Amino acid sequence: MVFSFTGGGVGLAVVNADGSERQTVSTSIDFEPAWSPDGSSIAFNRTENGNVDIYIMSSDGSTLTRLTTDPAVDARPAWSRDGSQIAFETFRDGNWEIYVMDSDGDGQTNVTNSPQQEFRANWSPGAKIVFDRLTQIFAINPDGTGIEMIPNLPAGFNVSADWSR
């Protein structure tokens, strides 16, 4: 598992499920990590010079790539099931929107393009992006088409939950 830690700094650590072999892979202000589907990379938020962007690094911390460079906050990366794309939330357009990009940072596209506030992007097993708009959950294709509200969810449902089951 990968997690953010605090205390003497903020960073990311990779730990075996039993708690053994903690390996600090980052000591910058890094948070909200997400494993790539194949386990080789971790996408996460990094704060530098007061700006929050999305980065990826190898699971051992040996390589680091900055994916977003917009002055607005880019946050909460979520990998597509095949690892080819990353959905995220951003404040680039003056309100919170869901964007998608290729896993190398290319092709950054606003898929919700709405005056509403959208948060917590995640991927469904059917390759749709699910997200929270106010108190309702929606699904949309990665190209921005086919938006639909998901009805009859239980109270307190969290779109950040694992949709793979």
GROMACS .gro file of C-alpha atoms in nm:
model
  165
    1MET     CA    1   0.000   0.000   0.000
    2VAL     CA    2   0.101   0.360  -0.041
    3PHE     CA    3   0.007   0.638   0.197
    4SER     CA    4   0.080   0.997   0.286
    5PHE     CA    5   0.252   1.062   0.616
    6THR     CA    6   0.311   1.362   0.836
    7GLY     CA    7   0.544   1.428   1.125
    8GLY     CA    8   0.879   1.585   1.047
    9GLY     CA    9   0.746   1.659   0.699
   10VAL     CA   10   0.490   1.525   0.457
   11GLY     CA   11   0.559   1.262   0.198
   12LEU     CA   12   0.470   0.922   0.058
   13ALA     CA   13   0.567   0.580   0.184
   14VAL     CA   14   0.515   0.234   0.039
   15VAL     CA   15   0.448  -0.038   0.296
   16ASN     CA   16   0.373  -0.409   0.271
   17ALA     CA   17   0.018  -0.499   0.373
   18ASP     CA   18   0.147  -0.645   0.702
   19GLY     CA   19   0.320  -0.316   0.788
   20SER     CA   20   0.673  -0.441   0.723
   21GLU     CA   21   0.933  -0.288   0.496
   22ARG     CA   22   0.829   0.075   0.494
   23GLN     CA   23   1.009   0.258   0.216
   24THR     CA   24   0.986   0.636   0.200
   25VAL     CA   25   0.957   0.724  -0.167
   26SER     CA   26   0.901   1.097  -0.128
   27THR     CA   27   0.965   1.363   0.133
   28SER     CA   28   0.812   1.661  -0.047
   29ILE     CA   29   0.462   1.786   0.028
   30ASP     CA   30   0.299   1.491  -0.150
   31PHE     CA   31  -0.048   1.349  -0.085
   32GLU     CA   32  -0.348   1.164  -0.234
   33PRO     CA   33  -0.149   0.881  -0.392
   34ALA     CA   34  -0.303   0.637  -0.642
   35TRP     CA   35  -0.141   0.315  -0.769
   36SER     CA   36  -0.133   0.248  -1.142
   37PRO     CA   37  -0.326  -0.069  -1.232
   38ASP     CA   38  -0.003  -0.262  -1.299
   39GLY     CA   39   0.155  -0.143  -0.972
   40SER     CA   40   0.458   0.009  -1.142
   41SER     CA   41   0.373   0.377  -1.080
   42ILE     CA   42   0.208   0.606  -0.828
   43ALA     CA   43   0.018   0.922  -0.928
   44PHE     CA   44  -0.011   1.184  -0.655
   45ASN     CA   45  -0.045   1.553  -0.571
   46ARG     CA   46   0.264   1.759  -0.497
   47THR     CA   47   0.266   2.111  -0.358
   48GLU     CA   48   0.557   2.327  -0.470
   49ASN     CA   49   0.577   2.706  -0.451
   50GLY     CA   50   0.216   2.718  -0.331
   51ASN     CA   51   0.080   2.529  -0.633
   52VAL     CA   52  -0.073   2.179  -0.637
   53ASP     CA   53   0.002   1.965  -0.943
   54ILE     CA   54  -0.014   1.597  -1.037
   55TYR     CA   55   0.302   1.391  -1.066
   56ILE     CA   56   0.379   1.025  -1.124
   57MET     CA   57   0.677   0.828  -1.002
   58SER     CA   58   0.790   0.470  -1.017
   59SER     CA   59   0.672   0.264  -0.721
   60ASP     CA   60   1.024   0.265  -0.574
   61GLY     CA   61   1.051   0.644  -0.607
   62SER     CA   62   1.338   0.629  -0.856
   63THR     CA   63   1.174   0.831  -1.136
   64LEU     CA   64   0.953   1.139  -1.112
   65THR     CA   65   0.748   1.311  -1.383
   66ARG     CA   66   0.533   1.623  -1.346
   67LEU     CA   67   0.211   1.581  -1.546
   68THR     CA   68   0.029   1.910  -1.485
   69THR     CA   69   0.167   2.264  -1.482
   70ASP     CA   70  -0.142   2.483  -1.470
   71PRO     CA   71  -0.136   2.753  -1.197
   72ALA     CA   72  -0.475   2.630  -1.071
   73VAL     CA   73  -0.505   2.336  -0.833
   74ASP     CA   74  -0.495   1.995  -1.009
   75ALA     CA   75  -0.585   1.723  -0.760
   76ARG     CA   76  -0.699   1.368  -0.678
   77PRO     CA   77  -0.559   1.162  -0.967
   78ALA     CA   78  -0.745   0.841  -1.054
   79TRP     CA   79  -0.606   0.587  -1.302
   80SER     CA   80  -0.822   0.429  -1.572
   81ARG     CA   81  -0.851   0.051  -1.543
   82ASP     CA   82  -0.604  -0.004  -1.828
   83GLY     CA   83  -0.360   0.261  -1.698
   84SER     CA   84  -0.370   0.466  -2.016
   85GLN     CA   85  -0.548   0.771  -1.868
   86ILE     CA   86  -0.577   0.966  -1.544
   87ALA     CA   87  -0.888   1.156  -1.436
   88PHE     CA   88  -0.853   1.445  -1.191
   89GLU     CA   89  -1.032   1.746  -1.050
   90THR     CA   90  -0.912   2.098  -1.118
   91PHE     CA   91  -1.006   2.461  -1.061
   92ARG     CA   92  -0.867   2.577  -1.400
   93ASP     CA   93  -1.198   2.711  -1.529
   94GLY     CA   94  -1.299   2.909  -1.221
   95ASN     CA   95  -1.492   2.620  -1.069
   96TRP     CA   96  -1.414   2.254  -0.994
   97GLU     CA   97  -1.425   2.041  -1.310
   98ILE     CA   98  -1.326   1.686  -1.400
   99TYR     CA   99  -1.046   1.657  -1.653
  100VAL     CA  100  -0.886   1.351  -1.811
  101MET     CA  101  -0.535   1.317  -1.953
  102ASP     CA  102  -0.315   1.048  -2.099
  103SER     CA  103  -0.094   0.882  -1.838
  104ASP     CA  104   0.205   1.078  -1.972
  105GLY     CA  105   0.023   1.412  -1.910
  106ASP     CA  106  -0.072   1.478  -2.274
  107GLY     CA  107  -0.426   1.548  -2.394
  108GLN     CA  108  -0.558   1.727  -2.084
  109THR     CA  109  -0.929   1.773  -2.154
  110ASN     CA  110  -1.223   1.909  -1.954
  111VAL     CA  111  -1.484   1.631  -1.970
  112THR     CA  112  -1.756   1.781  -1.749
  113ASN     CA  113  -1.744   2.139  -1.883
  114SER     CA  114  -2.020   2.258  -1.652
  115PRO     CA  115  -2.090   2.560  -1.430
  116GLN     CA  116  -2.153   2.311  -1.145
  117GLN     CA  117  -1.884   2.196  -0.901
  118GLU     CA  118  -1.755   1.843  -0.974
  119PHE     CA  119  -1.523   1.642  -0.749
  120ARG     CA  120  -1.373   1.300  -0.672
  121ALA     CA  121  -1.330   1.145  -1.016
  122ASN     CA  122  -1.297   0.768  -1.027
  123TRP     CA  123  -1.331   0.502  -1.297
  124SER     CA  124  -1.610   0.245  -1.319
  125PRO     CA  125  -1.542  -0.109  -1.447
  126GLY     CA  126  -1.718  -0.008  -1.770
  127ALA     CA  127  -1.452   0.260  -1.836
  128LYS     CA  128  -1.675   0.554  -1.746
  129ILE     CA  129  -1.561   0.829  -1.514
  130VAL     CA  130  -1.782   0.864  -1.208
  131PHE     CA  131  -1.783   1.184  -1.005
  132ASP     CA  132  -1.966   1.379  -0.738
  133ARG     CA  133  -2.168   1.687  -0.838
  134LEU     CA  134  -2.309   1.846  -0.525
  135THR     CA  135  -2.489   1.555  -0.357
  136GLN     CA  136  -2.544   1.344  -0.668
  137ILE     CA  137  -2.323   1.093  -0.846
  138PHE     CA  138  -2.280   1.108  -1.223
  139ALA     CA  139  -2.102   0.897  -1.484
  140ILE     CA  140  -1.953   1.024  -1.810
  141ASN     CA  141  -1.749   0.881  -2.096
  142PRO     CA  142  -1.382   0.987  -2.100
  143ASP     CA  143  -1.449   1.195  -2.413
  144GLY     CA  144  -1.714   1.403  -2.230
  145THR     CA  145  -2.020   1.239  -2.390
  146GLY     CA  146  -2.298   1.033  -2.237
  147ILE     CA  147  -2.333   1.200  -1.898
  148GLU     CA  148  -2.591   1.035  -1.675
  149MET     CA  149  -2.694   1.060  -1.312
  150ILE     CA  150  -2.666   0.739  -1.112
  151PRO     CA  151  -2.995   0.709  -0.920
  152ASN     CA  152  -3.086   0.535  -0.595
  153LEU     CA  153  -2.748   0.528  -0.424
  154PRO     CA  154  -2.750   0.475  -0.046
  155ALA     CA  155  -2.716   0.777   0.181
  156GLY     CA  156  -2.353   0.864   0.243
  157PHE     CA  157  -2.227   0.688  -0.071
  158ASN     CA  158  -1.876   0.802  -0.158
  159VAL     CA  159  -1.763   0.812  -0.521
  160SER     CA  160  -1.404   0.761  -0.403
  161ALA     CA  161  -1.495   0.405  -0.316
  162ASP     CA  162  -1.348   0.120  -0.517
  163TRP     CA  163  -1.572   0.063  -0.818
  164SER     CA  164  -1.391  -0.251  -0.931
  165ARG     CA  165  -1.620  -0.486  -0.740
   0.00000   0.00000   0.00000
